[in-house]
């Protein structure tokens, strides 16, 4: 991959890696009396490894000019591999966390293995490691194909991909060391947050520059969703993480907000992170790969645009439904509830658009497990968005909030929607990226599909049952007006469901391991002869030299 960079680009990469290494060294020296020193050391090691890789190939010959007539896919290939590695890590920790709730002694008396540190490592591993790398890889693939334009340069894609993974490493290693700002889905401290801002701005600029070079008159709908994902996540991240560090040599910072304003900002971020990271980006993925795999045009282009603007406008105001029955003003809670209910309309428009696209192609769904991944994802997208609107209603929320019902709802979306559409996209993308006729084993794709479906159903049904029973036990009163059940009695009643959750998560993890093996074997397989590639990757039209 480095050989595809020009000598000038390798020098630029070397300078950037050197600056990152120096930044890590400065952070380590400043934080020598703090856990921050370990984070600085990690940055130094990361930067040094990139420098070594570049130095080993610094004097390699210049790449052929003919490369400019092709799309630039090296970062996408690397992103696919990183996606699967993060999937294994994040899902393994997830199964461990689930098992901890059934068997608390699995911490082995180690502080780093406590629930409070493993849980954010799991969420960061799957959301940002697995999901984020998948979004970066697929967005760079989609924007080139739909714009018929090569990425504008060969350095910034690597800066975005490697810089983003450095952020993920800082976050996860920080949790194990006890570094956290204790904000849901935004646990990394100030130095990691600042680094992500730099990387994300570079990502947005890369995407816009590619679109500006497009040879197509219009911007395909998938790019609308990807752009919303990149732009709004930047806004959310910056506002929610406004904080004042204790000192330049201290990992700790204090939020710029306080009290209920801090809570409102956090859940404005939290809900919109679900909206624009876990929904808009993956809708972009769906709108490209599902029609591509089904070999049918999207059912309604107009409906997809209407859905885009509906989701973009309505989601922004729905976050306050996370704070029902709190100190937040009542009208703000009602506003969030109302927008959440109306949000069902554009959400179901996208789910229906996906399923209607499959009309006339259901025989392919029957025979092709990759397309079945996408079909199941669309179904779970419809189910989880309906459930989200339902749970936002104040009366329902009084039963569901703080119970495992919420956990079941989140995982119906995470496993059934996000992970399923990602695996479907990767199984479509991997053979194309490595010039293979198909995946190494279609049987293993089937195995992965059924492991994922069985795991998701066990997990979600266990949590739905557990949550509803929890909520009912907590609100049951005896004739004297006293609570009938103590908290510990509700906890004991949950034990079988927590075991079932672990089993469901284990099935899903096994599926991911099978999928990773299948992808790696596909990469190792013999490539297609050159003359057969045009038919196999029908959407990849050649570029005009110089694009």
Short mmCIF file of C-alpha atoms in Angstrom, two decimals:
data_model
loop_
_atom_site.label_atom_id
_atom_site.label_comp_id
_atom_site.label_asym_id
_atom_site.label_seq_id
_atom_site.Cartn_x
_atom_site.Cartn_y
_atom_site.Cartn_z
CA UNK A 1 0.00 0.00 0.00
CA UNK A 2 2.81 2.43 0.81
CA UNK A 3 4.30 1.72 -2.63
CA UNK A 4 1.18 3.34 -4.15
CA UNK A 5 2.15 6.66 -2.50
CA UNK A 6 4.45 8.99 -4.38
CA UNK A 7 7.82 9.81 -2.80
CA UNK A 8 6.52 13.30 -1.94
CA UNK A 9 3.45 11.77 -0.27
CA UNK A 10 5.66 9.43 1.76
CA UNK A 11 7.67 12.43 2.99
CA UNK A 12 4.46 14.25 3.93
CA UNK A 13 3.30 11.13 5.80
CA UNK A 14 6.64 10.96 7.57
CA UNK A 15 6.35 14.58 8.71
CA UNK A 16 2.77 14.02 9.96
CA UNK A 17 3.76 10.85 11.84
CA UNK A 18 6.73 12.72 13.32
CA UNK A 19 4.46 15.52 14.55
CA UNK A 20 2.10 12.98 16.14
CA UNK A 21 5.07 11.31 17.86
CA UNK A 22 6.31 14.64 19.18
CA UNK A 23 2.81 15.47 20.40
CA UNK A 24 2.71 12.16 22.29
CA UNK A 25 6.14 12.80 23.78
CA UNK A 26 5.07 16.27 24.95
CA UNK A 27 1.89 14.84 26.50
CA UNK A 28 3.88 12.09 28.22
CA UNK A 29 6.44 14.52 29.65
CA UNK A 30 3.77 16.97 30.81
CA UNK A 31 1.79 14.18 32.43
CA UNK A 32 4.72 12.26 33.94
CA UNK A 33 3.08 12.27 37.40
CA UNK A 34 -0.32 11.27 36.02
CA UNK A 35 -1.90 8.36 34.14
CA UNK A 36 -1.73 10.73 31.18
CA UNK A 37 1.90 9.62 30.75
CA UNK A 38 0.73 6.17 29.57
CA UNK A 39 -1.47 7.78 26.96
CA UNK A 40 1.45 9.90 25.75
CA UNK A 41 3.59 6.75 25.50
CA UNK A 42 0.88 5.04 23.44
CA UNK A 43 0.82 7.95 20.99
CA UNK A 44 4.64 7.83 20.69
CA UNK A 45 4.55 4.08 19.93
CA UNK A 46 1.74 4.55 17.38
CA UNK A 47 3.53 7.41 15.62
CA UNK A 48 6.86 5.53 15.66
CA UNK A 49 5.31 2.43 14.05
CA UNK A 50 3.87 4.53 11.22
CA UNK A 51 7.26 6.24 10.74
CA UNK A 52 9.07 2.88 10.60
CA UNK A 53 6.63 1.57 7.99
CA UNK A 54 7.17 4.68 5.86
CA UNK A 55 10.97 4.69 6.28
CA UNK A 56 11.22 1.06 5.15
CA UNK A 57 9.59 2.02 1.84
CA UNK A 58 10.87 5.58 1.51
CA UNK A 59 13.11 4.87 -1.48
CA UNK A 60 10.71 2.52 -3.30
CA UNK A 61 10.07 3.44 -6.96
CA UNK A 62 7.38 5.97 -7.85
CA UNK A 63 3.98 4.35 -8.57
CA UNK A 64 2.75 4.10 -12.15
CA UNK A 65 0.81 7.10 -13.51
CA UNK A 66 -1.91 4.66 -14.59
CA UNK A 67 -3.09 4.45 -10.97
CA UNK A 68 -4.79 7.84 -11.49
CA UNK A 69 -7.21 6.16 -13.92
CA UNK A 70 -8.51 3.96 -11.09
CA UNK A 71 -10.30 4.64 -7.81
CA UNK A 72 -8.08 4.86 -4.72
CA UNK A 73 -9.12 1.86 -2.64
CA UNK A 74 -6.09 1.01 -0.46
CA UNK A 75 -7.49 2.85 2.63
CA UNK A 76 -10.84 1.10 2.10
CA UNK A 77 -9.20 -2.33 2.14
CA UNK A 78 -7.31 -1.46 5.31
CA UNK A 79 -10.53 -0.09 6.83
CA UNK A 80 -12.36 -3.39 6.19
CA UNK A 81 -9.66 -5.33 8.05
CA UNK A 82 -9.73 -2.87 10.97
CA UNK A 83 -13.53 -3.10 11.08
CA UNK A 84 -13.46 -6.86 11.62
CA UNK A 85 -10.64 -6.69 14.20
CA UNK A 86 -12.59 -4.13 16.22
CA UNK A 87 -15.74 -6.27 15.85
CA UNK A 88 -14.03 -9.24 17.48
CA UNK A 89 -12.59 -7.11 20.28
CA UNK A 90 -15.77 -5.13 21.00
CA UNK A 91 -18.10 -8.12 20.87
CA UNK A 92 -15.79 -10.28 23.00
CA UNK A 93 -15.76 -7.60 25.70
CA UNK A 94 -19.53 -7.30 25.31
CA UNK A 95 -20.01 -11.00 26.06
CA UNK A 96 -17.68 -10.64 29.04
CA UNK A 97 -19.69 -7.67 30.37
CA UNK A 98 -22.94 -9.61 29.91
CA UNK A 99 -21.47 -12.59 31.78
CA UNK A 100 -20.35 -10.27 34.61
CA UNK A 101 -23.97 -9.45 35.37
CA UNK A 102 -24.75 -13.14 35.81
CA UNK A 103 -21.45 -14.11 37.47
CA UNK A 104 -19.97 -10.99 39.16
CA UNK A 105 -16.80 -12.82 40.24
CA UNK A 106 -15.53 -12.69 36.61
CA UNK A 107 -13.65 -9.47 37.41
CA UNK A 108 -10.89 -11.66 38.95
CA UNK A 109 -10.31 -8.92 41.57
CA UNK A 110 -8.62 -6.74 38.93
CA UNK A 111 -9.57 -3.07 38.78
CA UNK A 112 -9.18 -2.88 34.99
CA UNK A 113 -11.67 -5.78 34.60
CA UNK A 114 -14.43 -4.12 36.63
CA UNK A 115 -17.82 -3.51 35.01
CA UNK A 116 -17.33 0.27 34.99
CA UNK A 117 -14.19 -0.03 32.82
CA UNK A 118 -15.19 -2.95 30.61
CA UNK A 119 -18.56 -1.52 29.68
CA UNK A 120 -17.25 1.67 27.93
CA UNK A 121 -14.51 -0.47 26.33
CA UNK A 122 -17.32 -2.60 24.84
CA UNK A 123 -19.42 0.34 23.64
CA UNK A 124 -16.43 2.20 22.20
CA UNK A 125 -15.12 -0.99 20.58
CA UNK A 126 -18.36 -1.78 18.77
CA UNK A 127 -19.74 1.72 18.11
CA UNK A 128 -16.59 3.63 17.22
CA UNK A 129 -14.14 0.83 16.42
CA UNK A 130 -16.41 -1.52 14.46
CA UNK A 131 -19.09 0.92 13.30
CA UNK A 132 -16.82 3.91 12.75
CA UNK A 133 -14.26 2.06 10.64
CA UNK A 134 -17.06 0.47 8.60
CA UNK A 135 -18.55 3.92 7.96
CA UNK A 136 -15.23 5.46 6.93
CA UNK A 137 -14.41 2.55 4.60
CA UNK A 138 -17.83 2.36 2.94
CA UNK A 139 -18.26 6.14 2.68
CA UNK A 140 -14.94 6.47 0.82
CA UNK A 141 -16.05 3.64 -1.49
CA UNK A 142 -19.53 5.04 -2.12
CA UNK A 143 -18.47 8.65 -2.70
CA UNK A 144 -15.97 7.61 -5.39
CA UNK A 145 -18.37 5.30 -7.25
CA UNK A 146 -21.42 7.57 -7.12
CA UNK A 147 -19.39 10.66 -8.04
CA UNK A 148 -17.22 8.82 -10.57
CA UNK A 149 -14.25 10.68 -9.09
CA UNK A 150 -11.04 9.49 -7.46
CA UNK A 151 -10.23 10.72 -3.94
CA UNK A 152 -8.48 14.10 -4.29
CA UNK A 153 -5.21 12.95 -2.71
CA UNK A 154 -3.61 9.87 -1.17
CA UNK A 155 -2.43 11.24 2.19
CA UNK A 156 -5.61 12.56 3.82
CA UNK A 157 -7.51 9.21 3.61
CA UNK A 158 -4.70 7.56 5.57
CA UNK A 159 -4.57 10.45 8.04
CA UNK A 160 -8.31 10.07 8.64
CA UNK A 161 -8.24 6.29 8.99
CA UNK A 162 -5.11 5.99 11.14
CA UNK A 163 -5.92 9.12 13.16
CA UNK A 164 -9.39 7.82 13.91
CA UNK A 165 -8.03 4.48 15.11
CA UNK A 166 -5.50 6.27 17.30
CA UNK A 167 -8.46 8.00 18.94
CA UNK A 168 -10.18 4.63 19.51
CA UNK A 169 -6.98 3.18 21.03
CA UNK A 170 -6.59 6.18 23.34
CA UNK A 171 -10.21 5.83 24.44
CA UNK A 172 -10.17 2.09 25.18
CA UNK A 173 -6.73 2.03 26.83
CA UNK A 174 -7.78 5.05 28.89
CA UNK A 175 -10.85 3.23 30.23
CA UNK A 176 -8.74 0.27 31.36
CA UNK A 177 -6.46 2.75 33.18
CA UNK A 178 -9.45 4.44 34.81
CA UNK A 179 -9.53 7.56 32.62
CA UNK A 180 -13.10 8.63 31.81
CA UNK A 181 -15.24 11.76 31.86
CA UNK A 182 -18.27 9.55 32.62
CA UNK A 183 -20.46 10.74 29.74
CA UNK A 184 -22.40 8.03 27.92
CA UNK A 185 -20.77 7.28 24.53
CA UNK A 186 -18.43 10.24 25.11
CA UNK A 187 -16.13 8.89 27.82
CA UNK A 188 -12.68 9.90 26.40
CA UNK A 189 -11.01 12.85 28.11
CA UNK A 190 -10.10 16.24 26.63
CA UNK A 191 -6.83 15.40 24.81
CA UNK A 192 -8.47 12.51 22.90
CA UNK A 193 -11.49 14.72 22.12
CA UNK A 194 -9.25 17.46 20.70
CA UNK A 195 -7.45 14.93 18.50
CA UNK A 196 -10.76 13.62 17.15
CA UNK A 197 -11.79 17.14 16.14
CA UNK A 198 -8.64 17.43 13.97
CA UNK A 199 -9.26 14.03 12.37
CA UNK A 200 -12.97 14.66 11.79
CA UNK A 201 -12.42 18.04 10.12
CA UNK A 202 -9.94 16.33 7.77
CA UNK A 203 -12.59 13.66 7.05
CA UNK A 204 -15.25 16.25 6.22
CA UNK A 205 -12.84 18.17 3.98
CA UNK A 206 -11.86 14.94 2.18
CA UNK A 207 -15.51 14.06 1.53
CA UNK A 208 -16.45 17.53 0.28
CA UNK A 209 -13.36 17.75 -1.96
CA UNK A 210 -14.26 14.41 -3.55
CA UNK A 211 -17.84 15.50 -4.18
CA UNK A 212 -16.57 18.74 -5.70
CA UNK A 213 -14.66 16.65 -8.30
CA UNK A 214 -17.69 14.55 -9.24
CA UNK A 215 -18.47 13.77 -12.88
CA UNK A 216 -22.14 13.06 -12.15
CA UNK A 217 -24.65 15.94 -12.29
CA UNK A 218 -26.41 15.07 -9.03
CA UNK A 219 -25.30 13.86 -5.60
CA UNK A 220 -26.60 10.34 -4.98
CA UNK A 221 -28.77 10.01 -1.87
CA UNK A 222 -26.27 7.84 0.05
CA UNK A 223 -23.89 10.81 0.07
CA UNK A 224 -26.54 13.02 1.66
CA UNK A 225 -26.72 10.62 4.60
CA UNK A 226 -22.94 10.25 4.85
CA UNK A 227 -22.49 14.04 4.80
CA UNK A 228 -25.10 14.49 7.53
CA UNK A 229 -23.32 11.84 9.58
CA UNK A 230 -19.93 13.56 9.26
CA UNK A 231 -21.13 17.14 9.75
CA UNK A 232 -23.57 16.64 12.64
CA UNK A 233 -21.28 14.27 14.56
CA UNK A 234 -18.63 17.03 14.48
CA UNK A 235 -21.09 19.56 15.95
CA UNK A 236 -22.31 17.11 18.61
CA UNK A 237 -18.80 16.09 19.60
CA UNK A 238 -17.49 19.64 19.96
CA UNK A 239 -20.44 21.00 22.00
CA UNK A 240 -20.83 18.02 24.31
CA UNK A 241 -17.11 17.86 25.07
CA UNK A 242 -16.57 21.52 25.93
CA UNK A 243 -14.50 21.20 29.10
CA UNK A 244 -11.73 22.83 31.09
CA UNK A 245 -8.70 20.59 31.85
CA UNK A 246 -7.39 20.58 35.42
CA UNK A 247 -3.96 21.18 33.89
CA UNK A 248 -1.94 20.44 30.76
CA UNK A 249 -0.30 17.54 32.60
CA UNK A 250 -3.54 16.12 33.97
CA UNK A 251 -5.91 13.76 32.19
CA UNK A 252 -8.94 15.11 34.05
CA UNK A 253 -11.17 17.93 32.80
CA UNK A 254 -14.41 19.42 34.07
CA UNK A 255 -17.44 19.98 31.88
CA UNK A 256 -18.29 23.54 30.84
CA UNK A 257 -21.90 22.80 31.79
CA UNK A 258 -23.36 21.99 35.17
CA UNK A 259 -26.46 20.42 36.66
CA UNK A 260 -29.46 19.84 34.45
CA UNK A 261 -27.85 21.81 31.57
CA UNK A 262 -25.04 19.26 31.56
CA UNK A 263 -27.55 16.41 31.52
CA UNK A 264 -29.53 18.02 28.69
CA UNK A 265 -26.36 18.62 26.63
CA UNK A 266 -25.25 15.04 27.23
CA UNK A 267 -28.54 13.54 26.05
CA UNK A 268 -28.84 15.96 23.17
CA UNK A 269 -25.48 14.48 22.17
CA UNK A 270 -26.35 10.90 23.15
CA UNK A 271 -29.59 10.67 21.22
CA UNK A 272 -28.19 12.45 18.18
CA UNK A 273 -25.12 10.22 18.23
CA UNK A 274 -27.62 7.39 17.75
CA UNK A 275 -29.34 9.46 15.06
CA UNK A 276 -26.39 10.58 12.99
CA UNK A 277 -23.65 8.07 13.81
CA UNK A 278 -25.72 4.88 14.14
CA UNK A 279 -28.59 5.79 11.83
CA UNK A 280 -27.76 8.36 9.13
CA UNK A 281 -24.37 6.87 8.28
CA UNK A 282 -25.72 3.33 8.08
CA UNK A 283 -28.71 4.50 6.03
CA UNK A 284 -26.14 5.84 3.56
CA UNK A 285 -24.62 2.37 3.56
CA UNK A 286 -28.05 0.77 3.00
CA UNK A 287 -29.07 3.13 0.19
CA UNK A 288 -26.02 2.14 -1.84
CA UNK A 289 -25.34 -1.53 -1.09
CA UNK A 290 -28.91 -2.87 -0.88
CA UNK A 291 -29.97 -1.77 -4.41
CA UNK A 292 -26.55 -2.80 -5.67
CA UNK A 293 -26.83 -6.31 -4.24
CA UNK A 294 -30.48 -6.72 -5.27
CA UNK A 295 -29.60 -5.37 -8.75
CA UNK A 296 -32.66 -3.16 -8.63
CA UNK A 297 -33.02 0.65 -8.38
CA UNK A 298 -34.10 2.06 -5.05
CA UNK A 299 -37.91 1.93 -4.86
CA UNK A 300 -38.35 5.70 -4.49
CA UNK A 301 -35.54 8.21 -4.77
CA UNK A 302 -37.95 10.98 -3.77
CA UNK A 303 -39.03 9.10 -0.63
CA UNK A 304 -35.39 8.66 0.40
CA UNK A 305 -34.81 12.43 0.20
CA UNK A 306 -38.02 13.22 2.12
CA UNK A 307 -36.95 10.71 4.76
CA UNK A 308 -33.52 12.35 4.92
CA UNK A 309 -34.87 15.81 5.68
CA UNK A 310 -37.45 14.40 8.12
CA UNK A 311 -34.82 12.54 10.10
CA UNK A 312 -32.38 15.46 9.98
CA UNK A 313 -34.93 17.97 11.27
CA UNK A 314 -36.84 15.87 13.82
CA UNK A 315 -34.04 13.93 15.48
CA UNK A 316 -32.33 17.13 16.69
CA UNK A 317 -35.13 17.86 19.18
CA UNK A 318 -35.85 14.37 20.51
CA UNK A 319 -32.97 13.90 23.00
CA UNK A 320 -34.83 15.31 26.01
CA UNK A 321 -37.10 12.23 26.15
CA UNK A 322 -34.16 10.55 27.92
CA UNK A 323 -34.79 12.86 30.88
CA UNK A 324 -38.46 12.20 31.66
CA UNK A 325 -39.29 12.60 35.38
CA UNK A 326 -36.12 14.60 36.08
CA UNK A 327 -35.37 18.24 36.98
CA UNK A 328 -35.55 19.16 33.29
CA UNK A 329 -38.48 21.56 32.64
CA UNK A 330 -41.67 19.65 31.83
CA UNK A 331 -42.22 21.43 28.51
CA UNK A 332 -38.75 20.39 27.29
CA UNK A 333 -39.56 16.76 28.12
CA UNK A 334 -42.86 17.06 26.25
CA UNK A 335 -41.12 18.61 23.26
CA UNK A 336 -38.70 15.66 23.09
CA UNK A 337 -41.56 13.16 23.43
CA UNK A 338 -43.59 14.82 20.65
CA UNK A 339 -40.74 14.97 18.17
CA UNK A 340 -39.84 11.35 19.00
CA UNK A 341 -43.34 10.16 18.11
CA UNK A 342 -43.44 12.14 14.84
CA UNK A 343 -39.97 10.80 14.00
CA UNK A 344 -41.54 7.44 13.31
CA UNK A 345 -42.82 8.75 9.94
CA UNK A 346 -39.44 9.43 8.20
CA UNK A 347 -37.87 6.42 9.92
CA UNK A 348 -40.47 4.02 8.57
CA UNK A 349 -40.26 5.74 5.18
CA UNK A 350 -36.64 4.57 4.89
CA UNK A 351 -37.42 1.08 6.22
CA UNK A 352 -40.34 0.72 3.77
CA UNK A 353 -38.23 2.10 0.93
CA UNK A 354 -35.63 -0.61 1.56
CA UNK A 355 -38.14 -3.46 1.71
CA UNK A 356 -40.08 -2.24 -1.34
CA UNK A 357 -36.81 -2.15 -3.27
CA UNK A 358 -36.69 -5.93 -2.79
CA UNK A 359 -40.02 -6.39 -4.61
CA UNK A 360 -39.27 -8.65 -7.53
CA UNK A 361 -36.03 -9.81 -5.93
CA UNK A 362 -37.33 -11.97 -3.08
CA UNK A 363 -35.95 -15.09 -4.73
CA UNK A 364 -32.50 -13.50 -4.34
CA UNK A 365 -33.21 -12.87 -0.66
CA UNK A 366 -34.01 -16.56 -0.29
CA UNK A 367 -30.79 -17.69 -1.97
CA UNK A 368 -28.32 -14.96 -0.99
CA UNK A 369 -27.42 -14.66 2.70
CA UNK A 370 -25.66 -11.33 2.06
CA UNK A 371 -28.88 -9.78 0.77
CA UNK A 372 -30.74 -11.45 3.65
CA UNK A 373 -28.43 -9.58 6.09
CA UNK A 374 -29.62 -6.32 4.54
CA UNK A 375 -33.28 -7.35 4.50
CA UNK A 376 -33.18 -8.31 8.20
CA UNK A 377 -31.39 -5.02 8.92
CA UNK A 378 -34.24 -3.06 7.29
CA UNK A 379 -36.81 -5.02 9.33
CA UNK A 380 -34.96 -4.38 12.58
CA UNK A 381 -34.56 -0.71 11.64
CA UNK A 382 -38.35 -0.46 11.36
CA UNK A 383 -38.89 -2.38 14.62
CA UNK A 384 -36.36 -0.48 16.70
CA UNK A 385 -37.50 2.95 15.47
CA UNK A 386 -41.11 2.04 16.30
CA UNK A 387 -40.01 0.87 19.74
CA UNK A 388 -37.96 4.06 20.23
CA UNK A 389 -40.96 6.29 19.55
CA UNK A 390 -43.13 4.10 21.80
CA UNK A 391 -40.65 4.22 24.71
CA UNK A 392 -40.38 8.00 24.43
CA UNK A 393 -44.03 8.40 25.47
CA UNK A 394 -43.92 9.54 29.10
CA UNK A 395 -46.36 6.96 30.46
CA UNK A 396 -44.51 4.06 28.80
CA UNK A 397 -41.16 5.53 29.82
CA UNK A 398 -42.21 5.45 33.48
CA UNK A 399 -42.25 1.65 33.21
CA UNK A 400 -39.28 1.11 30.91
CA UNK A 401 -36.70 3.66 32.07
CA UNK A 402 -33.75 2.30 34.10
CA UNK A 403 -34.81 -1.27 33.22
CA UNK A 404 -33.36 -3.83 30.81
CA UNK A 405 -36.12 -2.99 28.33
CA UNK A 406 -33.98 -0.01 27.27
CA UNK A 407 -30.98 -2.34 26.90
CA UNK A 408 -33.07 -4.63 24.70
CA UNK A 409 -34.20 -1.67 22.57
CA UNK A 410 -30.64 -0.44 22.10
CA UNK A 411 -29.39 -3.88 21.08
CA UNK A 412 -32.31 -4.48 18.69
CA UNK A 413 -30.92 -1.47 16.84
CA UNK A 414 -27.23 -2.22 17.38
CA UNK A 415 -27.28 -5.94 16.52
CA UNK A 416 -30.31 -6.16 14.26
CA UNK A 417 -29.83 -2.93 12.31
CA UNK A 418 -26.26 -1.56 12.53
CA UNK A 419 -24.30 -4.82 12.60
CA UNK A 420 -26.53 -6.62 10.05
CA UNK A 421 -26.34 -3.86 7.43
CA UNK A 422 -22.59 -3.59 8.04
CA UNK A 423 -21.98 -7.31 7.46
CA UNK A 424 -24.17 -7.22 4.35
CA UNK A 425 -22.17 -4.26 3.01
CA UNK A 426 -18.81 -5.88 3.84
CA UNK A 427 -19.76 -9.15 2.12
CA UNK A 428 -20.66 -7.11 -0.97
CA UNK A 429 -17.58 -4.91 -0.77
CA UNK A 430 -14.83 -7.40 0.11
CA UNK A 431 -14.79 -9.45 -3.13
CA UNK A 432 -14.90 -6.24 -5.18
CA UNK A 433 -12.02 -4.62 -3.27
CA UNK A 434 -9.71 -7.63 -3.64
CA UNK A 435 -10.85 -8.50 -7.21
CA UNK A 436 -12.39 -11.84 -6.23
CA UNK A 437 -15.37 -13.46 -7.96
CA UNK A 438 -17.17 -14.02 -4.67
CA UNK A 439 -16.62 -14.62 -0.95
CA UNK A 440 -14.35 -17.53 -0.03
CA UNK A 441 -17.33 -19.55 1.28
CA UNK A 442 -21.03 -18.81 0.81
CA UNK A 443 -21.74 -21.54 3.37
CA UNK A 444 -19.82 -19.56 5.99
CA UNK A 445 -21.88 -16.47 5.10
CA UNK A 446 -24.99 -18.58 5.79
CA UNK A 447 -23.50 -19.77 9.12
CA UNK A 448 -22.70 -16.18 10.07
CA UNK A 449 -26.20 -15.03 9.14
CA UNK A 450 -27.98 -17.64 11.27
CA UNK A 451 -25.62 -17.14 14.24
CA UNK A 452 -26.33 -13.39 14.05
CA UNK A 453 -30.10 -13.82 13.79
CA UNK A 454 -30.31 -16.43 16.58
CA UNK A 455 -28.01 -14.38 18.82
CA UNK A 456 -30.01 -11.18 18.25
CA UNK A 457 -33.36 -12.83 18.94
CA UNK A 458 -32.18 -14.52 22.14
CA UNK A 459 -30.57 -11.32 23.37
CA UNK A 460 -33.45 -8.98 22.57
CA UNK A 461 -36.26 -11.23 23.83
CA UNK A 462 -34.35 -11.88 27.08
CA UNK A 463 -33.93 -8.16 27.70
CA UNK A 464 -37.51 -7.30 26.75
CA UNK A 465 -38.82 -9.87 29.25
CA UNK A 466 -36.31 -8.92 31.88
CA UNK A 467 -37.05 -5.20 31.56
CA UNK A 468 -40.83 -5.48 31.71
CA UNK A 469 -40.65 -7.79 34.74
CA UNK A 470 -38.21 -5.40 36.42
CA UNK A 471 -40.48 -2.42 35.80
CA UNK A 472 -43.55 -4.25 37.11
CA UNK A 473 -41.76 -5.52 40.24
CA UNK A 474 -40.51 -2.00 41.04
CA UNK A 475 -44.01 -0.51 40.89
CA UNK A 476 -46.00 -3.28 42.67
CA UNK A 477 -47.41 -2.21 46.03
CA UNK A 478 -49.05 -4.27 48.80
CA UNK A 479 -52.26 -3.41 50.65
CA UNK A 480 -50.30 -1.22 53.08
CA UNK A 481 -48.96 0.90 50.26
CA UNK A 482 -45.43 -0.52 50.65
CA UNK A 483 -43.30 -1.93 47.84
CA UNK A 484 -43.99 -5.66 47.47
CA UNK A 485 -40.54 -6.57 46.18
CA UNK A 486 -37.13 -5.41 47.36
CA UNK A 487 -34.50 -4.42 44.77
CA UNK A 488 -32.48 -7.57 45.50
CA UNK A 489 -35.54 -9.74 44.78
CA UNK A 490 -35.88 -8.12 41.34
CA UNK A 491 -32.18 -8.74 40.78
CA UNK A 492 -32.51 -12.44 41.59
CA UNK A 493 -35.47 -12.68 39.21
CA UNK A 494 -33.27 -11.32 36.42
CA UNK A 495 -30.57 -14.00 36.76
CA UNK A 496 -31.94 -16.43 34.09
CA UNK A 497 -32.38 -13.56 31.63
CA UNK A 498 -28.79 -12.40 32.17
CA UNK A 499 -27.58 -15.90 31.35
CA UNK A 500 -29.74 -15.88 28.21
CA UNK A 501 -28.29 -12.50 27.24
CA UNK A 502 -24.76 -13.92 27.53
CA UNK A 503 -25.74 -16.88 25.34
CA UNK A 504 -27.26 -14.55 22.73
CA UNK A 505 -24.17 -12.34 22.71
CA UNK A 506 -21.95 -15.43 22.41
CA UNK A 507 -23.86 -16.57 19.30
CA UNK A 508 -23.39 -13.12 17.77
CA UNK A 509 -19.66 -13.17 18.59
CA UNK A 510 -19.24 -16.62 17.01
CA UNK A 511 -20.90 -15.30 13.86
CA UNK A 512 -18.49 -12.35 13.76
CA UNK A 513 -15.50 -14.72 14.15
CA UNK A 514 -16.80 -16.85 11.26
CA UNK A 515 -17.30 -13.70 9.16
CA UNK A 516 -13.77 -12.47 9.93
CA UNK A 517 -12.29 -15.84 8.92
CA UNK A 518 -14.31 -15.79 5.70
CA UNK A 519 -13.13 -12.27 4.84
CA UNK A 520 -9.47 -13.09 5.53
CA UNK A 521 -9.70 -16.26 3.41
CA UNK A 522 -11.33 -14.23 0.62
CA UNK A 523 -8.40 -11.80 0.76
CA UNK A 524 -5.95 -14.71 0.44
CA UNK A 525 -7.85 -16.25 -2.49
CA UNK A 526 -6.65 -15.95 -6.09
CA UNK A 527 -7.82 -12.72 -7.81
CA UNK A 528 -10.01 -12.78 -10.90
CA UNK A 529 -8.31 -12.61 -14.29
CA UNK A 530 -8.26 -9.02 -15.52
CA UNK A 531 -10.72 -9.62 -18.39
CA UNK A 532 -13.42 -10.89 -15.99
CA UNK A 533 -13.30 -7.97 -13.57
CA UNK A 534 -15.53 -5.55 -15.49
CA UNK A 535 -18.50 -7.91 -15.38
CA UNK A 536 -17.97 -8.87 -11.75
CA UNK A 537 -17.81 -5.25 -10.53
CA UNK A 538 -20.29 -3.80 -12.95
CA UNK A 539 -20.61 -0.47 -11.13
CA UNK A 540 -16.92 0.38 -11.36
CA UNK A 541 -16.73 2.42 -14.51
CA UNK A 542 -13.21 3.51 -15.51
CA UNK A 543 -12.11 7.02 -14.69
CA UNK A 544 -10.96 9.59 -17.17
CA UNK A 545 -7.17 9.97 -16.71
CA UNK A 546 -6.42 12.81 -14.35
CA UNK A 547 -9.70 12.65 -12.42
#
